[in-house]
Amino acid sequence: MSEVNQLLVTIKRQLKLQGKTYRDVAATLRLSEASVKRLLTSDTLGVDRLVQVSNMLGFTLAELAQEAAVTESRLRTLTPAQEKELVSDTKLMVVAVCALNHWTLADMVGVYQLTEAEALQKLLHLDRLHLIALMPGNRIRLNVARDFDWLPDGPIRQYFRTEGLDDFLGSRFERQDETLTFTHAMLTESALARMQAELRQLRARFAELHEESLASPLPKRRGSGLLLALREWEPAAFAALRR
């Protein structure tokens, strides 16, 4: 991908994250929406206009170029030691989860029992872990790839198994926006492989909907948990009766 194309991809992603549209870009550049669409799908956007669009998005052109450059080298996982640091400090965990969900510093302080100084201290800690980059004006830039995940048997997953799973399943799942289903089937290996692929697609769709929802203000968004599990299994009482 050329450097200009990287910048254009980054601009489009920032527009979505910030809930802005081609109409906003058109107003900034004093062009028609159709002209903006053509510019953002070609490599003819000049430096002056790149500067204008960058500023509209809250970046300098240098910051936008840096944002584009780090996209390919973003973290896909943390190390076990880094995850252990997170779970050792509840406030650090809260700030990390908020940052990964694109909350601002003001959002965190407004919702949780954190002073601005505490939240900043935790954000600087996350910066040192390279999970985020703390930008001028206390803006937060994530340094994680779209497929970022916690380590399969690392400290974060262990934490949620011991601290969060019982709490998550403690609901009766009776509300209209809640679902808990369980089903059982006898599947071949190929059927299991197809089912695993469909679960990966569902997880990817969940992530897409999360990104689409970022355009809405925080009070309109609700933290939602989706639990996916699939394995070869029979109840222990059944297994005890096997010959």
CSV table of C-alpha atoms in Angstrom, one decimal:
chain,number,residue,atom,x,y,z
A,1,MET,CA,0.0,0.0,0.0
A,2,SER,CA,1.4,3.4,-1.0
A,3,GLU,CA,1.9,6.1,1.7
A,4,VAL,CA,-0.9,8.2,0.3
A,5,ASN,CA,-3.3,5.2,0.3
A,6,GLN,CA,-2.3,4.5,4.0
A,7,LEU,CA,-3.2,8.1,4.8
A,8,LEU,CA,-6.5,7.8,3.0
A,9,VAL,CA,-7.4,4.6,4.8
A,10,THR,CA,-6.5,6.2,8.1
A,11,ILE,CA,-8.6,9.3,7.3
A,12,LYS,CA,-11.6,7.1,6.6
A,13,ARG,CA,-11.1,5.1,9.8
A,14,GLN,CA,-10.9,8.3,11.8
A,15,LEU,CA,-14.0,9.6,10.2
A,16,LYS,CA,-15.9,6.5,11.3
A,17,LEU,CA,-14.4,6.5,14.8
A,18,GLN,CA,-15.3,10.2,15.3
A,19,GLY,CA,-18.8,9.9,13.8
A,20,LYS,CA,-18.0,12.3,11.0
A,21,THR,CA,-19.0,12.1,7.4
A,22,TYR,CA,-17.9,13.1,3.9
A,23,ARG,CA,-20.3,16.1,4.4
A,24,ASP,CA,-18.1,17.3,7.2
A,25,VAL,CA,-15.0,16.9,5.0
A,26,ALA,CA,-16.8,18.7,2.2
A,27,ALA,CA,-17.6,21.7,4.5
A,28,THR,CA,-14.0,21.8,5.6
A,29,LEU,CA,-12.6,21.8,2.1
A,30,ARG,CA,-15.5,23.8,0.6
A,31,LEU,CA,-16.2,21.1,-2.0
A,32,SER,CA,-19.2,19.0,-2.9
A,33,GLU,CA,-19.6,15.6,-1.3
A,34,ALA,CA,-19.2,14.0,-4.7
A,35,SER,CA,-15.8,15.7,-5.1
A,36,VAL,CA,-14.7,14.6,-1.6
A,37,LYS,CA,-15.7,11.0,-2.4
A,38,ARG,CA,-13.6,11.1,-5.5
A,39,LEU,CA,-10.6,12.6,-3.7
A,40,LEU,CA,-10.8,10.0,-0.9
A,41,THR,CA,-10.8,7.1,-3.4
A,42,SER,CA,-7.9,8.3,-5.4
A,43,ASP,CA,-4.3,9.5,-4.7
A,44,THR,CA,-5.0,13.1,-5.8
A,45,LEU,CA,-5.6,14.7,-2.4
A,46,GLY,CA,-2.9,17.4,-2.3
A,47,VAL,CA,-0.8,18.3,0.8
A,48,ASP,CA,-2.8,21.5,1.6
A,49,ARG,CA,-6.1,19.5,1.7
A,50,LEU,CA,-4.5,16.7,3.6
A,51,VAL,CA,-3.4,19.3,6.3
A,52,GLN,CA,-7.0,20.6,6.4
A,53,VAL,CA,-8.6,17.2,6.8
A,54,SER,CA,-6.0,16.2,9.4
A,55,ASN,CA,-6.7,19.3,11.4
A,56,MET,CA,-10.5,18.7,11.1
A,57,LEU,CA,-9.8,15.2,12.7
A,58,GLY,CA,-7.7,16.7,15.5
A,59,PHE,CA,-4.3,15.7,14.1
A,60,THR,CA,-1.4,17.5,12.6
A,61,LEU,CA,-0.4,16.0,9.2
A,62,ALA,CA,2.7,14.6,10.9
A,63,GLU,CA,0.5,12.9,13.6
A,64,LEU,CA,-1.8,11.5,10.9
A,65,ALA,CA,1.2,10.1,9.0
A,66,GLN,CA,2.4,8.5,12.2
A,67,GLU,CA,-1.0,7.0,12.9
A,68,ALA,CA,-1.0,5.5,9.4
A,69,ALA,CA,2.6,4.2,9.8
A,70,VAL,CA,2.0,2.3,13.0
A,71,THR,CA,-1.2,0.6,11.7
A,72,GLU,CA,0.8,-2.3,10.3
A,73,SER,CA,3.0,-2.8,13.4
A,74,ARG,CA,0.3,-2.6,16.0
A,75,LEU,CA,0.2,-5.1,18.9
A,76,ARG,CA,-1.8,-8.3,18.5
A,77,THR,CA,-1.1,-9.6,22.0
A,78,LEU,CA,0.6,-8.4,25.1
A,79,THR,CA,3.3,-10.5,26.9
A,80,PRO,CA,2.3,-12.5,30.0
A,81,ALA,CA,4.3,-10.0,32.1
A,82,GLN,CA,2.3,-7.1,30.7
A,83,GLU,CA,-1.0,-8.8,31.2
A,84,LYS,CA,0.1,-9.5,34.8
A,85,GLU,CA,0.7,-5.8,35.3
A,86,LEU,CA,-2.8,-5.0,34.2
A,87,VAL,CA,-4.6,-7.5,36.5
A,88,SER,CA,-2.5,-6.4,39.5
A,89,ASP,CA,-4.2,-3.0,39.5
A,90,THR,CA,-8.0,-2.7,39.2
A,91,LYS,CA,-7.9,1.0,38.2
A,92,LEU,CA,-5.3,0.3,35.6
A,93,MET,CA,-7.6,-2.5,34.2
A,94,VAL,CA,-10.6,-0.2,34.2
A,95,VAL,CA,-8.6,2.5,32.3
A,96,ALA,CA,-7.2,-0.1,29.8
A,97,VAL,CA,-10.6,-1.5,29.0
A,98,CYS,CA,-12.1,2.0,28.6
A,99,ALA,CA,-9.2,3.0,26.3
A,100,LEU,CA,-9.6,-0.1,24.2
A,101,ASN,CA,-13.3,0.8,23.9
A,102,HIS,CA,-12.3,4.3,22.7
A,103,TRP,CA,-13.4,6.3,25.8
A,104,THR,CA,-11.9,9.7,26.3
A,105,LEU,CA,-10.2,10.8,29.5
A,106,ALA,CA,-13.3,12.9,30.4
A,107,ASP,CA,-15.5,9.8,29.9
A,108,MET,CA,-13.5,7.7,32.3
A,109,VAL,CA,-13.4,10.4,35.0
A,110,GLY,CA,-17.1,11.1,34.5
A,111,VAL,CA,-18.2,7.5,35.0
A,112,TYR,CA,-15.7,5.9,37.4
A,113,GLN,CA,-14.3,7.0,40.7
A,114,LEU,CA,-11.0,8.3,39.2
A,115,THR,CA,-9.5,11.7,39.5
A,116,GLU,CA,-8.1,13.2,36.3
A,117,ALA,CA,-4.6,12.8,37.8
A,118,GLU,CA,-5.2,9.1,38.6
A,119,ALA,CA,-6.6,8.5,35.1
A,120,LEU,CA,-3.6,10.3,33.5
A,121,GLN,CA,-1.2,8.2,35.6
A,122,LYS,CA,-2.9,5.0,34.4
A,123,LEU,CA,-2.8,6.2,30.8
A,124,LEU,CA,0.9,6.9,31.0
A,125,HIS,CA,1.4,3.4,32.4
A,126,LEU,CA,-0.5,2.0,29.4
A,127,ASP,CA,1.7,4.2,27.2
A,128,ARG,CA,4.8,2.6,28.7
A,129,LEU,CA,3.3,-0.9,28.0
A,130,HIS,CA,2.8,0.3,24.4
A,131,LEU,CA,-0.9,-0.5,24.5
A,132,ILE,CA,-1.7,3.1,23.7
A,133,ALA,CA,0.1,6.3,22.8
A,134,LEU,CA,-1.0,9.4,24.9
A,135,MET,CA,-1.1,12.3,22.4
A,136,PRO,CA,-1.2,16.1,22.9
A,137,GLY,CA,-4.4,17.2,24.6
A,138,ASN,CA,-4.6,13.8,26.3
A,139,ARG,CA,-6.0,12.2,23.2
A,140,ILE,CA,-5.6,8.4,23.2
A,141,ARG,CA,-4.2,6.5,20.2
A,142,LEU,CA,-4.6,2.8,20.4
A,143,ASN,CA,-1.5,0.7,19.4
A,144,VAL,CA,-3.5,-2.5,18.9
A,145,ALA,CA,-4.4,-4.3,15.7
A,146,ARG,CA,-8.0,-5.0,14.8
A,147,ASP,CA,-7.5,-8.7,15.7
A,148,PHE,CA,-5.9,-7.9,19.1
A,149,ASP,CA,-6.7,-10.5,21.7
A,150,TRP,CA,-5.7,-11.5,25.2
A,151,LEU,CA,-3.3,-14.5,25.5
A,152,PRO,CA,-5.2,-17.8,25.4
A,153,ASP,CA,-4.2,-18.9,28.9
A,154,GLY,CA,-2.7,-15.6,30.1
A,155,PRO,CA,-3.4,-13.6,33.2
A,156,ILE,CA,-6.3,-11.6,31.7
A,157,ARG,CA,-8.3,-14.7,30.7
A,158,GLN,CA,-7.6,-16.3,34.0
A,159,TYR,CA,-8.8,-13.1,35.8
A,160,PHE,CA,-12.1,-13.1,33.9
A,161,ARG,CA,-12.5,-16.9,34.5
A,162,THR,CA,-12.1,-16.5,38.3
A,163,GLU,CA,-13.5,-13.0,38.8
A,164,GLY,CA,-15.9,-12.4,35.9
A,165,LEU,CA,-17.5,-15.6,34.6
A,166,ASP,CA,-19.7,-16.4,37.6
A,167,ASP,CA,-20.8,-12.7,37.7
A,168,PHE,CA,-21.6,-12.7,33.9
A,169,LEU,CA,-23.6,-16.0,34.2
A,170,GLY,CA,-25.4,-14.8,37.3
A,171,SER,CA,-28.1,-13.1,35.3
A,172,ARG,CA,-31.4,-14.9,34.6
A,173,PHE,CA,-31.1,-13.7,31.0
A,174,GLU,CA,-34.8,-12.7,31.0
A,175,ARG,CA,-34.5,-9.2,29.5
A,176,GLN,CA,-35.4,-8.5,25.9
A,177,ASP,CA,-31.7,-7.6,25.1
A,178,GLU,CA,-30.3,-10.7,26.8
A,179,THR,CA,-29.8,-14.2,25.4
A,180,LEU,CA,-28.6,-17.5,26.9
A,181,THR,CA,-29.0,-20.6,24.9
A,182,PHE,CA,-27.4,-24.1,25.0
A,183,THR,CA,-27.7,-26.9,22.5
A,184,HIS,CA,-26.0,-30.2,21.9
A,185,ALA,CA,-25.3,-32.2,18.8
A,186,MET,CA,-23.2,-35.1,17.6
A,187,LEU,CA,-20.9,-33.6,14.9
A,188,THR,CA,-18.3,-34.9,12.6
A,189,GLU,CA,-14.8,-33.4,12.5
A,190,SER,CA,-15.6,-31.5,9.3
A,191,ALA,CA,-18.9,-30.2,10.8
A,192,LEU,CA,-17.0,-29.0,13.9
A,193,ALA,CA,-14.5,-27.2,11.7
A,194,ARG,CA,-17.3,-25.4,9.8
A,195,MET,CA,-18.9,-24.5,13.1
A,196,GLN,CA,-15.6,-23.0,14.4
A,197,ALA,CA,-15.3,-21.0,11.2
A,198,GLU,CA,-18.8,-19.6,11.7
A,199,LEU,CA,-18.0,-18.7,15.3
A,200,ARG,CA,-14.9,-16.8,14.1
A,201,GLN,CA,-17.1,-14.9,11.6
A,202,LEU,CA,-19.6,-14.0,14.4
A,203,ARG,CA,-16.8,-12.7,16.5
A,204,ALA,CA,-15.5,-10.6,13.6
A,205,ARG,CA,-19.1,-9.2,13.1
A,206,PHE,CA,-19.3,-8.4,16.8
A,207,ALA,CA,-16.1,-6.3,16.4
A,208,GLU,CA,-17.5,-4.6,13.3
A,209,LEU,CA,-20.7,-3.6,15.1
A,210,HIS,CA,-18.5,-2.3,18.0
A,211,GLU,CA,-16.6,0.0,15.5
A,212,GLU,CA,-19.9,1.2,13.9
A,213,SER,CA,-21.3,2.0,17.3
A,214,LEU,CA,-18.3,4.3,18.1
A,215,ALA,CA,-19.9,7.0,16.1
A,216,SER,CA,-22.6,7.3,18.7
A,217,PRO,CA,-22.1,9.3,22.0
A,218,LEU,CA,-21.1,7.3,25.0
A,219,PRO,CA,-24.5,7.4,26.8
A,220,LYS,CA,-26.0,5.7,23.7
A,221,ARG,CA,-23.6,2.8,23.9
A,222,ARG,CA,-23.9,-0.1,26.4
A,223,GLY,CA,-21.1,-2.5,27.4
A,224,SER,CA,-22.2,-5.9,26.1
A,225,GLY,CA,-20.7,-9.3,26.7
A,226,LEU,CA,-20.8,-12.1,24.2
A,227,LEU,CA,-19.7,-15.6,25.4
A,228,LEU,CA,-18.8,-18.1,22.7
A,229,ALA,CA,-17.8,-21.7,23.6
A,230,LEU,CA,-17.6,-24.9,21.6
A,231,ARG,CA,-15.8,-28.1,22.6
A,232,GLU,CA,-16.3,-31.9,22.6
A,233,TRP,CA,-18.2,-32.5,25.8
A,234,GLU,CA,-20.6,-34.8,27.7
A,235,PRO,CA,-21.9,-34.3,31.3
A,236,ALA,CA,-19.6,-35.8,33.9
A,237,ALA,CA,-22.5,-38.0,35.1
A,238,PHE,CA,-22.9,-39.5,31.6
A,239,ALA,CA,-19.1,-40.1,31.3
A,240,ALA,CA,-19.1,-41.9,34.6
A,241,LEU,CA,-21.5,-44.5,33.1
A,242,ARG,CA,-19.3,-45.3,30.2
A,243,ARG,CA,-17.9,-48.8,29.9
